Every structure is written in structure tokens, then in C-alpha cells.
């Protein structure tokens, strides 16, 4: 079942005559991301040989899903940088410092979607503006729609999981240290991961 817009070479008139999937149309509405059942994380190569994984414990966001006009769907996410957690306190403190995120001056990392497309089946790509520190650049996130359900408390939920890769230097995160054996302490490439559960707002 699709959520976002499927790109097509058909004429606008032909597309307009396609029937709307009732199950898809029923998902139309505004949603609030449930932070207790969602996670936003990252993976980065350390010392050229291992991966360090971390999460941002505090985040909030909204989704606007439009089943009748999927291209009108959108997403907005705010992530609190100070909530970064890699499991090592000293490392987390360094990441919050001016060497990396400078969390005191730039407390939020934000994403604001600008468009979305269907890649096939339940696979999608959502594109938007990612802001880290004082740098805003476009980012595309590949997503899988995991479906919808009503939980035991009567909340209508939708779920997505996805990932994206960035070069941290493009957002001004350039700190590094050279290794005696060659290479650097922290890779430029970072993988971002998203596991999102969102609750439909009351009408």
C-alpha cells in the first residue's frame, strides 16, 4: 500500500482519473511521531576498522499524509543534539563540543521535507532540507512503509524505517585526527537510520 507519490510519465489527465485506494485514503491526516517507539541513529567508522553506533534520545516531529493526493504528504523532524548517546560519556561530550555539533550554540538538527516519490512497492524516497549547525543541504532518505494499525489504546499508527548516507564534512563537521598507521580517526561518511512510529492526531 503506497503513501507517497508514484512518479509517472502518463499525462496529468490520465493520472487524475486513477481510482483512489480506500485503505490509502483512510490514512489521510496529521500524525505526531511517538518518540517512545521511534529511534533516530547513526553509524560511523572509527579508526578505519570498527563502527561506532549512536542514537539521539530526544526528538519530535510531525507527518502529513494525504492518501488522495500523496504528493501533498510531508514530514518535519527536530532532533536535540544534546541527547546524543553512543554509550561512552566522554565521547558523547566530545560530540556535543565545538569540535563537532557545538550543541550549546546549535541545539537542534532539523529535517523539512520538500518532495517524495515511490520507488516500487512499499519503498519510497523522501527528499528535504537537513540543517546541522548553521548549514542546510538537501538530503534524500530511502524509506520502507511498514503499514498501519490501531494499537491497544485505540491510537491509529503508521510505521516507517529508512536510512541515508551523508558526508559529515558537508555540514561543517570536519574534526579528525591522523592515525600513525595511515588514515583518520573518524570517517567522513555517516549512515543515518530512522525507525518511526507516528500516531494520528484526533480530528
CSV table of N, CA, C and O in Angstrom, one decimal, residues 100-102 105-110 130-137 170-173:
chain,number,residue,atom,x,y,z
A,100,UNK,N,32.6,19.2,17.1
A,100,UNK,CA,31.6,18.5,16.2
A,100,UNK,C,30.3,19.3,16.1
A,100,UNK,O,30.3,20.3,15.4
A,101,UNK,N,29.3,19.0,16.9
A,101,UNK,CA,28.0,19.6,16.7
A,101,UNK,C,27.8,21.0,17.4
A,101,UNK,O,26.9,21.7,17.0
A,102,UNK,N,28.7,21.3,18.4
A,102,UNK,CA,28.6,22.6,19.1
A,102,UNK,C,27.1,22.7,19.6
A,102,UNK,O,26.4,23.7,19.2
A,105,UNK,N,25.5,26.1,21.0
A,105,UNK,CA,25.2,27.1,20.0
A,105,UNK,C,24.1,26.7,19.1
A,105,UNK,O,23.3,27.5,18.6
A,106,UNK,N,24.1,25.4,18.7
A,106,UNK,CA,23.2,24.9,17.7
A,106,UNK,C,22.5,23.6,18.3
A,106,UNK,O,22.9,22.5,18.1
A,107,UNK,N,21.5,23.8,19.1
A,107,UNK,CA,20.9,22.7,19.9
A,107,UNK,C,20.1,21.7,19.1
A,107,UNK,O,19.8,20.6,19.6
A,108,UNK,N,19.6,22.1,17.9
A,108,UNK,CA,18.8,21.3,17.1
A,108,UNK,C,19.4,20.9,15.7
A,108,UNK,O,20.0,21.7,15.1
A,109,UNK,N,19.1,19.7,15.3
A,109,UNK,CA,19.3,19.2,13.9
A,109,UNK,C,17.9,19.1,13.4
A,109,UNK,O,17.0,18.4,14.0
A,110,UNK,N,17.6,19.6,12.2
A,110,UNK,CA,16.2,19.6,11.7
A,110,UNK,C,16.2,19.0,10.3
A,110,UNK,O,17.1,19.1,9.5
A,130,UNK,N,18.1,19.2,5.3
A,130,UNK,CA,18.7,18.8,6.6
A,130,UNK,C,19.6,20.0,7.1
A,130,UNK,O,20.5,20.4,6.3
A,131,UNK,N,19.3,20.4,8.3
A,131,UNK,CA,20.1,21.5,8.8
A,131,UNK,C,20.9,21.0,10.1
A,131,UNK,O,20.3,20.5,11.0
A,132,UNK,N,22.2,21.1,10.0
A,132,UNK,CA,23.1,20.8,11.1
A,132,UNK,C,24.0,22.0,11.4
A,132,UNK,O,24.6,22.5,10.4
A,133,UNK,N,24.0,22.5,12.6
A,133,UNK,CA,24.7,23.7,12.9
A,133,UNK,C,24.0,24.8,12.1
A,133,UNK,O,22.8,25.0,12.2
A,134,UNK,N,24.8,25.6,11.3
A,134,UNK,CA,24.2,26.6,10.5
A,134,UNK,C,24.3,26.3,9.0
A,134,UNK,O,24.3,27.2,8.2
A,135,UNK,N,24.3,25.0,8.7
A,135,UNK,CA,24.4,24.6,7.3
A,135,UNK,C,23.2,23.8,7.0
A,135,UNK,O,22.8,22.9,7.7
A,136,UNK,N,22.5,24.2,5.8
A,136,UNK,CA,21.3,23.5,5.3
A,136,UNK,C,21.7,22.9,4.0
A,136,UNK,O,22.1,23.7,3.1
A,137,UNK,N,21.5,21.6,3.8
A,137,UNK,CA,21.7,21.0,2.5
A,137,UNK,C,20.6,20.0,2.2
A,137,UNK,O,20.0,19.4,3.2
A,170,UNK,N,30.3,18.0,4.8
A,170,UNK,CA,29.4,18.9,4.0
A,170,UNK,C,28.6,19.8,4.9
A,170,UNK,O,28.1,20.9,4.5
A,171,UNK,N,28.4,19.4,6.2
A,171,UNK,CA,27.7,20.2,7.2
A,171,UNK,C,28.6,20.8,8.2
A,171,UNK,O,28.2,21.2,9.3
A,172,UNK,N,29.9,20.9,7.9
A,172,UNK,CA,30.8,21.6,8.7
A,172,UNK,C,31.3,20.7,9.9
A,172,UNK,O,32.0,21.3,10.8
A,173,UNK,N,31.1,19.4,9.9
A,173,UNK,CA,31.6,18.5,10.9
A,173,UNK,C,32.9,17.9,10.5
A,173,UNK,O,33.0,16.8,9.9
